[in-house]
Amino acid sequence: MNRRINTYTTVVMLIMWAAFQTVGAQTFTLTGKVVDEENNAIELASVSCAQQGKMVMTDLKGEFTITLKSQDSVVVKFSMVGYNSRKRVFRNPRGKQNVSITLPSMAALGEVVVTEKKRQTSGTEKIDIKDIKQNPSASGNAVEELIQQQAGVSTHNELSSQYNVRGGSFDENSVYINNVEVYRPFLVRSGQQEGLSIINADMVEEVAFSSGGFESKYGDKMASALDIKYKRPKKNEASFTASLLGANLYAGIATKKFTMTHGLRYKTNRYLLGSLETNGEYKPNFLDYQTYISYTPNQRWTVDLIANISENHYNFRPTDRETSFGTMQDVKSFKVYFDGQEKDVFRTLFGSMAITRHFTPNTHLSLIASAFYTKEQETYDIQGQYWLDDSQTSENLGVGTYMEHARNFLKGHVESFKIMLNHKMKHHDIEAALTYKMEKVEEKSKEYEMRDSSGYSIPHTPDRLDMIYSLNSTNEINSHRLEGYIQDAFKFSSGTDNATYYTLNYGVRFSHWAFNRETVVSPRLSLAIIPAFNNDITFRLATGLYYQTPFYKELRDTTTVNGVTVATLNNKIKSQRSIHFIAAMDYRFKVKERPYKFTAEAYYKLLSNLIPYNVNNVKVTYYGQNMAEGHTAGIDFKLFGEFVPGTDSWVTFSLMSTKQKVNGKSIPLPTDQRYAINLHFTDYFPGTDKWKMTLKLAYADGLPFGPPHKGLEGLNFRAPAYKRADIGMSYRAYDNDERKERSIFKNIWVGIDCLNIFGISNVNSYYWVTDVTNQRYAVPNYLTGRQINGKVIFEL
């Protein structure tokens, strides 16, 4: 009997042990959907169970499926960049479980620290501008200076807001503000004249930039696209910034249905220009006012209005200049005494109005009207008497006089009407637009330069008096354009568990210009892949046909008869063409729990129908004919991350080669910068976050150059490399977030910048002189020296 009981007990225990083992090995399946506060699906959100080492990502519908081991309690975490994480605890889960998770946006949770950046799945990258006010700045154009530090972008003039992208000229960069293309003044020829750009950094909410392979919605330019979105403030706010180089005043007003921002900027770089080698009386004054008004009477309608008035004056009366140049063994001295003055005025007006009808939260139609007006004058009469000496022997090599004269006047206006449709679906984001533009430009220009060297005029002709350079131009253009595009961002994935995610952006753009009766069609395609084997890697491929439709500057075709150059408009000119091929990789990783992103991007641009040009300072002069073809190839690297906890820093390295064939001769493009390195480093002083330091370093290869008025075939020399270091230190003198006082001030920053800290003499351009033996010398025109700038920022 006892034996039977023992046997029975043993069997029961074995059954219980087997059942226990079965339960211990039991799994359950968790399915569900992750949405935001407005019930929109959140794609690529992480669903993880740390204790079991498992993770999946939501698909494009926000849905997920994950299989886990059943335990007494299973903790599952739901997270996504830009949203607050959520955790759910499941008690003894069995079978199938279904949940719906809502992740609140971080914007609704007060101040947060974002440790990751949004993935780049197109040719356009979002650029963070949160600390832009504390960056050291020479030009006062903070957004453009930030762009100049990106991979593949270069500048050789700290006074200018213009930039070159992957071998393109300044005119090959398109700029948009709230879906409207904006224009620059036409007659600007130097960084000293430029003044303030149209982009007001205080009013900017979002900056997106593409250095190639950009979408069809961005216009007919060959090099880059800069997309600016102005902000609608969430609450009343204001700020005031003052420095030795100018002042900015900003105010934002917000109600439930109405927002308004105002920006007033004043700039004078008189203090900075005082470090140039040319002494004299500099009187630059630049003033700019902008407003952005948005009205939303209900969920169906939105009305947006932008207005801008800009008045830039540059007055200059030079007195003298002394420049030493050459080598250590052969030093030359160039002295000039001046008479005369320069007076320039650049007045621009810009306005746009957009009326948007929201049919559904995912479908809206916008009607956008805009107008741009510019009135420009550039007048100068400057005479210089120069002496060219050998500094070691005190031998006089040349004596002469030159006289420069200009009476350049230009008026232009562009009006546009645009209808734009946006429609979002689960897997598609479709955008289409049609734009009609009316353009009119009137120009009257007269320039000449006289050289008198050792008693005779250059060039010397026995039977008449010729100038070394003379230009007459009286032209007018009145035309219209029709532009349109349609594009789609298609997101899809392969498989369910450990899926590979794809974003396919494809579209086509067309343009017709009545002046030359040309119609161009531009197909564009890009693909981003997030592979299943590593969700921290993104592969990007892009290609497309990009046209540079000509505008007024490219049309001016010049002919020279008896020493006088006459500019006429070439109505046979065609659009320049560039075919882009781009392959890129982004890799996200962490070091000591700090996020980083490494990007490598290789590109090749096949160029045809090129209109050759020369660059002097920032003035681009075109040949006025399609007479060249060529290519640009290179690779860009960028490492971005928190080099110091809580700050953003990056370093870029670029290699590039350009060639163009003009009249059967292969020569580099005028923007052939073979290498470039940029560093942007931000740090806090040890033990405090009140002291902040920003360091900007630039080292870029010099550009080709040659004697003036000799054509591209004469670009046989290369300027020295551009080297510059700026450092800025800011101290937060008042922090209301810390004090929690009832005060009108939020923050007060006091800062000091050291511009060109090493005092490097960078070359901007050259002035050519001739000695008594008819030997020519290139005298460098140096940029600004070391300067100190103090500033204070009040945030209300």
Short mmCIF file of C-alpha atoms in Angstrom, two decimals, residues 4-187:
data_model
loop_
_atom_site.label_atom_id
_atom_site.label_comp_id
_atom_site.label_asym_id
_atom_site.label_seq_id
_atom_site.Cartn_x
_atom_site.Cartn_y
_atom_site.Cartn_z
CA ARG A 4 1.61 2.40 -4.27
CA ILE A 5 1.26 5.73 -2.46
CA ASN A 6 4.93 6.50 -3.03
CA THR A 7 4.63 5.59 -6.67
CA TYR A 8 1.53 7.74 -7.03
CA THR A 9 3.26 10.64 -5.25
CA THR A 10 6.27 10.34 -7.53
CA VAL A 11 4.10 10.42 -10.65
CA VAL A 12 2.20 13.48 -9.41
CA MET A 13 5.45 15.30 -8.63
CA LEU A 14 6.81 14.45 -12.05
CA ILE A 15 3.64 15.77 -13.70
CA MET A 16 3.81 18.93 -11.61
CA TRP A 17 7.49 19.41 -12.47
CA ALA A 18 6.76 18.97 -16.19
CA ALA A 19 3.87 21.42 -15.97
CA PHE A 20 6.11 23.91 -14.19
CA GLN A 21 8.73 23.56 -16.89
CA THR A 22 6.05 24.05 -19.57
CA VAL A 23 4.77 27.19 -17.88
CA GLY A 24 8.32 28.48 -17.46
CA ALA A 25 8.94 28.08 -21.18
CA GLN A 26 5.56 29.54 -22.17
CA THR A 27 5.55 32.67 -24.34
CA PHE A 28 3.00 35.29 -25.21
CA THR A 29 2.53 37.56 -28.21
CA LEU A 30 2.10 41.31 -27.72
CA THR A 31 0.55 43.29 -30.55
CA GLY A 32 -0.70 46.82 -30.75
CA LYS A 33 -0.35 50.29 -32.15
CA VAL A 34 1.64 53.37 -31.09
CA VAL A 35 0.04 56.76 -31.78
CA ASP A 36 0.54 60.39 -30.81
CA GLU A 37 -1.87 62.64 -28.95
CA GLU A 38 -3.82 63.33 -32.14
CA ASN A 39 -4.14 59.58 -32.85
CA ASN A 40 -1.65 59.69 -35.72
CA ALA A 41 0.45 56.56 -36.16
CA ILE A 42 4.08 56.84 -34.99
CA GLU A 43 6.33 54.90 -37.32
CA LEU A 44 9.73 53.43 -36.39
CA ALA A 45 8.99 53.70 -32.64
CA SER A 46 10.94 51.30 -30.43
CA VAL A 47 9.12 48.54 -28.51
CA SER A 48 11.60 46.86 -26.19
CA CYS A 49 11.86 44.50 -23.23
CA ALA A 50 15.24 45.10 -21.61
CA GLN A 51 15.05 42.14 -19.21
CA GLN A 52 14.68 39.72 -22.15
CA GLY A 53 16.92 41.63 -24.57
CA LYS A 54 14.29 41.96 -27.30
CA MET A 55 13.23 44.93 -29.41
CA VAL A 56 11.12 45.60 -32.49
CA MET A 57 10.09 48.75 -34.30
CA THR A 58 6.63 49.85 -35.34
CA ASP A 59 5.80 49.73 -39.02
CA LEU A 60 4.53 52.58 -41.18
CA LYS A 61 1.05 52.16 -39.63
CA GLY A 62 2.45 52.40 -36.11
CA GLU A 63 1.68 48.71 -35.51
CA PHE A 64 3.98 46.10 -33.98
CA THR A 65 4.21 42.44 -32.96
CA ILE A 66 6.67 41.06 -30.42
CA THR A 67 6.94 37.60 -28.83
CA LEU A 68 8.17 37.44 -25.23
CA LYS A 69 8.57 34.87 -22.49
CA SER A 70 5.78 34.80 -19.94
CA GLN A 71 6.87 35.75 -16.42
CA ASP A 72 5.32 37.09 -13.24
CA SER A 73 5.84 40.61 -14.60
CA VAL A 74 7.08 41.74 -17.98
CA VAL A 75 8.07 45.40 -18.49
CA VAL A 76 7.78 46.73 -22.03
CA LYS A 77 9.06 50.19 -23.00
CA PHE A 78 7.70 52.29 -25.87
CA SER A 79 9.90 55.17 -27.11
CA MET A 80 10.48 57.47 -30.05
CA VAL A 81 12.68 60.50 -30.65
CA GLY A 82 10.66 63.67 -29.95
CA TYR A 83 8.14 61.87 -27.70
CA ASN A 84 8.06 60.98 -24.04
CA SER A 85 8.64 57.29 -23.36
CA ARG A 86 6.01 55.04 -21.81
CA LYS A 87 6.29 51.74 -19.91
CA ARG A 88 3.66 49.03 -19.45
CA VAL A 89 3.87 46.17 -16.92
CA PHE A 90 2.12 42.89 -17.85
CA ARG A 91 1.31 40.46 -14.97
CA ASN A 92 1.57 36.76 -15.85
CA PRO A 93 0.74 37.41 -19.52
CA ARG A 94 -0.62 34.49 -21.59
CA GLY A 95 -1.57 33.96 -25.21
CA LYS A 96 -2.13 37.13 -27.19
CA GLN A 97 -2.16 40.63 -25.71
CA ASN A 98 -3.21 43.77 -27.56
CA VAL A 99 -2.47 47.33 -26.44
CA SER A 100 -2.81 50.87 -27.74
CA ILE A 101 -0.06 53.23 -26.60
CA THR A 102 -0.19 57.02 -26.78
CA LEU A 103 3.14 58.85 -26.63
CA PRO A 104 2.83 62.52 -25.69
CA SER A 105 4.97 64.98 -27.60
CA MET A 106 7.93 66.42 -25.74
CA ALA A 107 6.77 69.90 -26.70
CA ALA A 108 3.84 69.51 -24.31
CA LEU A 109 6.04 68.48 -21.39
CA GLY A 110 8.04 71.65 -20.86
CA GLU A 111 11.82 71.68 -21.15
CA VAL A 112 13.35 68.43 -22.32
CA VAL A 113 16.70 67.23 -23.57
CA VAL A 114 16.61 65.66 -27.03
CA THR A 115 19.42 63.14 -27.30
CA GLU A 116 18.86 62.01 -30.89
CA LYS A 117 18.22 63.71 -34.22
CA LYS A 118 15.58 62.81 -36.74
CA ARG A 119 16.76 60.49 -39.48
CA GLN A 120 17.55 61.97 -42.86
CA THR A 121 15.59 60.02 -45.46
CA SER A 122 15.81 62.48 -48.36
CA GLY A 123 18.38 64.78 -49.93
CA THR A 124 17.49 67.51 -47.43
CA GLU A 125 18.90 67.70 -43.89
CA LYS A 126 17.32 69.52 -40.94
CA ILE A 127 19.85 71.79 -39.22
CA ASP A 128 19.61 72.67 -35.53
CA ILE A 129 19.65 76.44 -34.84
CA LYS A 130 18.99 76.48 -31.09
CA ASP A 131 22.35 78.12 -30.15
CA ILE A 132 22.70 80.30 -33.21
CA LYS A 133 22.64 83.60 -31.26
CA GLN A 134 25.73 82.70 -29.23
CA ASN A 135 27.88 81.88 -32.28
CA PRO A 136 30.64 84.37 -33.17
CA SER A 137 29.69 86.22 -36.36
CA ALA A 138 31.48 88.69 -38.64
CA SER A 139 28.73 89.23 -41.23
CA GLY A 140 25.71 89.32 -38.90
CA ASN A 141 23.94 86.76 -41.10
CA ALA A 142 23.80 83.86 -38.64
CA VAL A 143 21.85 81.33 -40.75
CA GLU A 144 24.13 81.64 -43.78
CA GLU A 145 27.22 81.40 -41.59
CA LEU A 146 25.84 78.15 -40.19
CA ILE A 147 25.31 76.84 -43.73
CA GLN A 148 28.89 77.80 -44.64
CA GLN A 149 30.12 75.32 -42.01
CA GLN A 150 28.31 72.32 -43.50
CA ALA A 151 29.99 69.54 -45.47
CA GLY A 152 30.50 70.42 -49.13
CA VAL A 153 29.94 74.14 -48.51
CA SER A 154 32.68 76.78 -48.61
CA THR A 155 33.28 80.49 -48.38
CA HIS A 156 36.41 82.63 -48.78
CA ASN A 157 34.99 85.88 -47.44
CA GLU A 158 33.82 86.36 -43.86
CA LEU A 159 32.06 89.62 -44.83
CA SER A 160 29.73 87.86 -47.27
CA SER A 161 26.67 85.70 -46.66
CA GLN A 162 27.15 83.92 -49.98
CA TYR A 163 28.59 80.44 -50.32
CA ASN A 164 29.69 77.85 -52.86
CA VAL A 165 28.32 74.31 -52.79
CA ARG A 166 30.23 71.46 -54.43
CA GLY A 167 31.79 73.61 -57.12
CA GLY A 168 28.71 75.71 -57.88
CA SER A 169 28.66 79.50 -58.07
CA PHE A 170 26.75 81.77 -55.69
CA ASP A 171 23.92 82.00 -58.23
CA GLU A 172 23.37 78.22 -58.21
CA ASN A 173 21.88 78.20 -54.69
CA SER A 174 18.11 78.53 -54.25
CA VAL A 175 16.61 80.01 -51.07
CA TYR A 176 12.97 79.60 -49.96
CA ILE A 177 11.07 81.25 -47.13
CA ASN A 178 7.70 79.63 -46.37
CA ASN A 179 7.48 78.03 -49.85
CA VAL A 180 8.40 81.25 -51.71
CA GLU A 181 11.67 81.63 -53.59
CA VAL A 182 13.56 84.79 -52.60
CA TYR A 183 16.11 86.85 -54.54
CA ARG A 184 19.29 88.77 -53.79
CA PRO A 185 20.39 92.18 -55.12
CA PHE A 186 22.10 91.99 -58.52
CA LEU A 187 24.84 94.65 -58.42
#
